[in-house]
PDB file of C-alpha atoms in Angstrom:
ATOM      1  CA  GLY A   1      94.989 108.507  72.454  1.00  0.00           C
ATOM      2  CA  MET A   2      92.052 108.649  74.755  1.00  0.00           C
ATOM      3  CA  TRP A   3      90.729 105.167  73.947  1.00  0.00           C
ATOM      4  CA  SER A   4      94.078 103.460  74.545  1.00  0.00           C
ATOM      5  CA  ASN A   5      94.544 105.280  77.856  1.00  0.00           C
ATOM      6  CA  ALA A   6      91.011 104.384  78.957  1.00  0.00           C
ATOM      7  CA  ILE A   7      91.738 100.705  78.274  1.00  0.00           C
ATOM      8  CA  THR A   8      95.061 101.004  80.124  1.00  0.00           C
ATOM      9  CA  LEU A   9      93.323 102.584  83.119  1.00  0.00           C
ATOM     10  CA  PHE A  10      90.856  99.693  83.189  1.00  0.00           C
ATOM     11  CA  CYS A  11      93.739  97.190  83.041  1.00  0.00           C
ATOM     12  CA  VAL A  12      95.682  98.941  85.826  1.00  0.00           C
ATOM     13  CA  VAL A  13      92.743  99.107  88.224  1.00  0.00           C
ATOM     14  CA  LEU A  14      91.584  95.554  87.494  1.00  0.00           C
ATOM     15  CA  GLY A  15      95.184  94.318  87.683  1.00  0.00           C
ATOM     16  CA  ALA A  16      95.535  95.881  91.133  1.00  0.00           C
ATOM     17  CA  MET A  17      92.306  94.257  92.279  1.00  0.00           C
ATOM     18  CA  VAL A  18      93.669  90.882  91.146  1.00  0.00           C
ATOM     19  CA  ALA A  19      97.217  91.475  92.429  1.00  0.00           C
ATOM     20  CA  VAL A  20      96.348  92.183  96.046  1.00  0.00           C
ATOM     21  CA  PRO A  21      94.581  88.934  97.041  1.00  0.00           C
ATOM     22  CA  VAL A  22      96.560  86.700  94.664  1.00  0.00           C
ATOM     23  CA  GLY A  23      99.835  88.340  95.715  1.00  0.00           C
ATOM     24  CA  LEU A  24      98.998  87.899  99.395  1.00  0.00           C
ATOM     25  CA  GLY A  25      98.145  84.250  98.752  1.00  0.00           C
ATOM     26  CA  LEU A  26     101.351  83.736  96.792  1.00  0.00           C
ATOM     27  CA  THR A  27     103.275  85.361  99.637  1.00  0.00           C
ATOM     28  CA  GLY A  28     102.228  82.583 102.004  1.00  0.00           C
ATOM     29  CA  PHE A  29     103.492  79.949  99.577  1.00  0.00           C
ATOM     30  CA  VAL A  30     106.758  81.784  98.882  1.00  0.00           C
ATOM     31  CA  LEU A  31     107.445  82.374 102.584  1.00  0.00           C
ATOM     32  CA  GLU A  32     106.848  78.697 103.284  1.00  0.00           C
ATOM     33  CA  GLN A  33     109.304  77.682 100.553  1.00  0.00           C
ATOM     34  CA  ALA A  34     111.978  80.353 101.118  1.00  0.00           C
ATOM     35  CA  LYS A  35     111.814  80.524 104.929  1.00  0.00           C
ATOM     36  CA  PRO A  36     113.367  84.005 105.142  1.00  0.00           C
ATOM     37  CA  SER A  37     114.157  85.707 108.414  1.00  0.00           C
ATOM     38  CA  PRO A  38     111.156  87.629 109.793  1.00  0.00           C
ATOM     39  CA  GLU A  39     112.661  91.037 109.076  1.00  0.00           C
ATOM     40  CA  TYR A  40     112.666  90.299 105.341  1.00  0.00           C
ATOM     41  CA  GLU A  41     109.156  88.871 105.013  1.00  0.00           C
ATOM     42  CA  TRP A  42     107.813  92.280 103.958  1.00  0.00           C
ATOM     43  CA  ALA A  43     110.078  92.230 100.894  1.00  0.00           C
ATOM     44  CA  PHE A  44     108.607  88.904  99.752  1.00  0.00           C
ATOM     45  CA  LYS A  45     105.077  90.269 100.225  1.00  0.00           C
ATOM     46  CA  PHE A  46     106.027  93.424  98.306  1.00  0.00           C
ATOM     47  CA  GLY A  47     107.623  91.416  95.493  1.00  0.00           C
ATOM     48  CA  CYS A  48     104.740  88.954  95.198  1.00  0.00           C
ATOM     49  CA  ILE A  49     102.106  91.682  94.960  1.00  0.00           C
ATOM     50  CA  TRP A  50     104.107  93.646  92.395  1.00  0.00           C
ATOM     51  CA  GLY A  51     104.937  90.494  90.406  1.00  0.00           C
ATOM     52  CA  VAL A  52     101.287  89.475  90.201  1.00  0.00           C
ATOM     53  CA  PHE A  53     100.339  93.065  89.361  1.00  0.00           C
ATOM     54  CA  PHE A  54     102.857  93.218  86.509  1.00  0.00           C
ATOM     55  CA  PHE A  55     101.691  89.862  85.143  1.00  0.00           C
ATOM     56  CA  ALA A  56      97.970  90.712  85.491  1.00  0.00           C
ATOM     57  CA  VAL A  57      98.259  94.106  83.799  1.00  0.00           C
ATOM     58  CA  ASN A  58     100.245  92.651  80.903  1.00  0.00           C
ATOM     59  CA  VAL A  59      97.821  89.759  80.413  1.00  0.00           C
ATOM     60  CA  LEU A  60      94.828  92.122  80.582  1.00  0.00           C
ATOM     61  CA  ARG A  61      96.457  94.549  78.182  1.00  0.00           C
ATOM     62  CA  LEU A  62      97.302  91.737  75.750  1.00  0.00           C
ATOM     63  CA  ALA A  63      93.749  90.399  75.957  1.00  0.00           C
ATOM     64  CA  THR A  64      92.186  93.814  75.368  1.00  0.00           C
ATOM     65  CA  ASP A  65      94.509  94.492  72.440  1.00  0.00           C
ATOM     66  CA  ARG A  66      93.611  91.145  70.849  1.00  0.00           C
ATOM     67  CA  THR A  67      89.847  91.428  71.378  1.00  0.00           C
ATOM     68  CA  SER A  68      89.386  95.117  70.601  1.00  0.00           C
ATOM     69  CA  LYS A  69      90.457  95.511  66.990  1.00  0.00           C
ATOM     70  CA  VAL A  70      88.238  98.563  66.499  1.00  0.00           C
ATOM     71  CA  ARG A  71      89.791 101.936  67.236  1.00  0.00           C
ATOM     72  CA  MET A  72      87.416 104.487  68.690  1.00  0.00           C
ATOM     73  CA  LYS A  73      87.386 107.784  66.827  1.00  0.00           C
ATOM     74  CA  PHE A  74      86.943 110.936  68.856  1.00  0.00           C
ATOM     75  CA  PHE A  75      86.783 114.582  67.949  1.00  0.00           C
ATOM     76  CA  LYS A  76      90.488 115.556  67.535  1.00  0.00           C
ATOM     77  CA  PRO A  77      90.710 118.166  70.337  1.00  0.00           C
ATOM     78  CA  LEU A  78      88.782 115.840  72.686  1.00  0.00           C
ATOM     79  CA  ASP A  79      91.075 112.937  71.821  1.00  0.00           C
ATOM     80  CA  ALA A  80      94.205 115.019  72.379  1.00  0.00           C
ATOM     81  CA  GLY A  81      93.071 116.595  75.648  1.00  0.00           C
ATOM     82  CA  GLY A  82      91.300 113.516  76.956  1.00  0.00           C
ATOM     83  CA  GLY A  83      94.238 111.298  76.052  1.00  0.00           C
ATOM     84  CA  ILE A  84      96.604 113.484  78.043  1.00  0.00           C
ATOM     85  CA  LEU A  85      94.265 113.650  81.051  1.00  0.00           C
ATOM     86  CA  LEU A  86      93.612 109.907  81.057  1.00  0.00           C
ATOM     87  CA  GLY A  87      97.335 109.239  80.641  1.00  0.00           C
ATOM     88  CA  LEU A  88      98.066 111.398  83.672  1.00  0.00           C
ATOM     89  CA  PHE A  89      95.382 109.573  85.642  1.00  0.00           C
ATOM     90  CA  VAL A  90      96.877 106.196  84.661  1.00  0.00           C
ATOM     91  CA  ALA A  91     100.263 107.438  85.851  1.00  0.00           C
ATOM     92  CA  TYR A  92      98.678 108.653  89.088  1.00  0.00           C
ATOM     93  CA  MET A  93      96.934 105.334  89.764  1.00  0.00           C
ATOM     94  CA  LEU A  94      99.960 103.228  88.914  1.00  0.00           C
ATOM     95  CA  THR A  95     103.481 104.467  89.223  1.00  0.00           C
ATOM     96  CA  LEU A  96     103.513 107.940  90.612  1.00  0.00           C
ATOM     97  CA  THR A  97     101.394 107.435  93.632  1.00  0.00           C
ATOM     98  CA  SER A  98      98.418 105.318  94.398  1.00  0.00           C
ATOM     99  CA  PHE A  99      99.383 101.644  93.928  1.00  0.00           C
ATOM    100  CA  SER A 100     103.008 102.384  94.770  1.00  0.00           C
ATOM    101  CA  ALA A 101     102.102 104.335  97.891  1.00  0.00           C
ATOM    102  CA  MET A 102      99.675 101.645  99.017  1.00  0.00           C
ATOM    103  CA  THR A 103     102.392  98.992  98.804  1.00  0.00           C
ATOM    104  CA  LEU A 104     104.872 101.248 100.639  1.00  0.00           C
ATOM    105  CA  PHE A 105     102.939 100.536 103.827  1.00  0.00           C
ATOM    106  CA  MET A 106     104.654  97.119 103.880  1.00  0.00           C
ATOM    107  CA  PRO A 107     108.164  98.359 104.797  1.00  0.00           C
ATOM    108  CA  PHE A 108     106.577 100.852 107.198  1.00  0.00           C
ATOM    109  CA  ALA A 109     104.707  98.065 108.995  1.00  0.00           C
ATOM    110  CA  ALA A 110     107.854  95.939 109.096  1.00  0.00           C
ATOM    111  CA  GLY A 111     109.758  98.770 110.745  1.00  0.00           C
ATOM    112  CA  VAL A 112     112.333  98.911 107.960  1.00  0.00           C
ATOM    113  CA  TRP A 113     111.495 102.528 107.251  1.00  0.00           C
ATOM    114  CA  LYS A 114     111.029 104.532 110.409  1.00  0.00           C
ATOM    115  CA  THR A 115     107.876 106.605 110.129  1.00  0.00           C
ATOM    116  CA  ALA A 116     108.547 108.146 113.542  1.00  0.00           C
ATOM    117  CA  GLU A 117     111.586 109.888 112.060  1.00  0.00           C
ATOM    118  CA  ALA A 118     109.605 111.258 109.115  1.00  0.00           C
ATOM    119  CA  ALA A 119     108.193 114.755 109.005  1.00  0.00           C
ATOM    120  CA  PRO A 120     104.401 114.913 109.394  1.00  0.00           C
ATOM    121  CA  TRP A 121     103.978 116.090 105.812  1.00  0.00           C
ATOM    122  CA  GLN A 122     105.814 112.995 104.542  1.00  0.00           C
ATOM    123  CA  SER A 123     103.511 110.586 106.355  1.00  0.00           C
ATOM    124  CA  SER A 124     100.382 112.456 105.303  1.00  0.00           C
ATOM    125  CA  THR A 125     101.567 112.665 101.688  1.00  0.00           C
ATOM    126  CA  ILE A 126     101.982 108.905 101.379  1.00  0.00           C
ATOM    127  CA  ALA A 127      98.648 108.290 103.097  1.00  0.00           C
ATOM    128  CA  ASN A 128      96.895 110.751 100.765  1.00  0.00           C
ATOM    129  CA  PHE A 129      98.539 109.329  97.649  1.00  0.00           C
ATOM    130  CA  ALA A 130      97.578 105.768  98.650  1.00  0.00           C
ATOM    131  CA  GLN A 131      93.942 106.719  99.253  1.00  0.00           C
ATOM    132  CA  PRO A 132      92.427 106.094  95.762  1.00  0.00           C
ATOM    133  CA  MET A 133      93.809 102.575  95.374  1.00  0.00           C
ATOM    134  CA  SER A 134      93.271 101.806  99.080  1.00  0.00           C
ATOM    135  CA  ALA A 135      89.623 102.793  98.733  1.00  0.00           C
ATOM    136  CA  ALA A 136      89.258 100.601  95.640  1.00  0.00           C
ATOM    137  CA  VAL A 137      90.852  97.599  97.387  1.00  0.00           C
ATOM    138  CA  THR A 138      88.634  98.130 100.441  1.00  0.00           C
ATOM    139  CA  ALA A 139      85.497  98.385  98.296  1.00  0.00           C
ATOM    140  CA  PHE A 140      86.418  95.362  96.184  1.00  0.00           C
ATOM    141  CA  HIS A 141      87.908  93.010  98.806  1.00  0.00           C
ATOM    142  CA  GLY A 142      86.989  94.491 102.190  1.00  0.00           C
ATOM    143  CA  PRO A 143      89.032  96.212 104.890  1.00  0.00           C
ATOM    144  CA  GLU A 144      90.711  93.010 106.116  1.00  0.00           C
ATOM    145  CA  THR A 145      92.630  92.696 102.831  1.00  0.00           C
ATOM    146  CA  LEU A 146      93.946  96.233 103.139  1.00  0.00           C
ATOM    147  CA  ASN A 147      94.913  95.506 106.755  1.00  0.00           C
ATOM    148  CA  GLN A 148      97.014  92.556 105.531  1.00  0.00           C
ATOM    149  CA  ILE A 149      98.991  94.969 103.370  1.00  0.00           C
ATOM    150  CA  ARG A 150      99.405  97.525 106.128  1.00  0.00           C
ATOM    151  CA  SER A 151     100.520  95.043 108.774  1.00  0.00           C
ATOM    152  CA  GLN A 152     103.519  92.763 109.096  1.00  0.00           C
TER     153      GLN A 152
END
């Protein structure tokens, strides 16, 4: 319902705010240990950020489920409609676009995916989809953190 999706949205956004700096820090450690060739460093950065994100969201979700035993009751039509809308927004912020699109800048910066060969609408679509999470990361951590994601 609406309450569960609101909690999930909170966990996704907070998990992303934790995943970016911790994932970037973990990347340095992993690169030092693995010593991959430079053309594959982006994949380690991508994997570290997504791994921390997955772990953070699951820990946050587990913590909120354990601490919030009370279920919020809403007016039935509001719960049904609001639950659907919040669920769609969670999907937008997480998998469909925003966090995924923001992390797709890593292979672009590494030159693995050639943006010069893409149609203009493809480049603008990814940039537009990444905007909500990029704005949140910039507001929470500053523009230099976002630049670390968007550069090799």
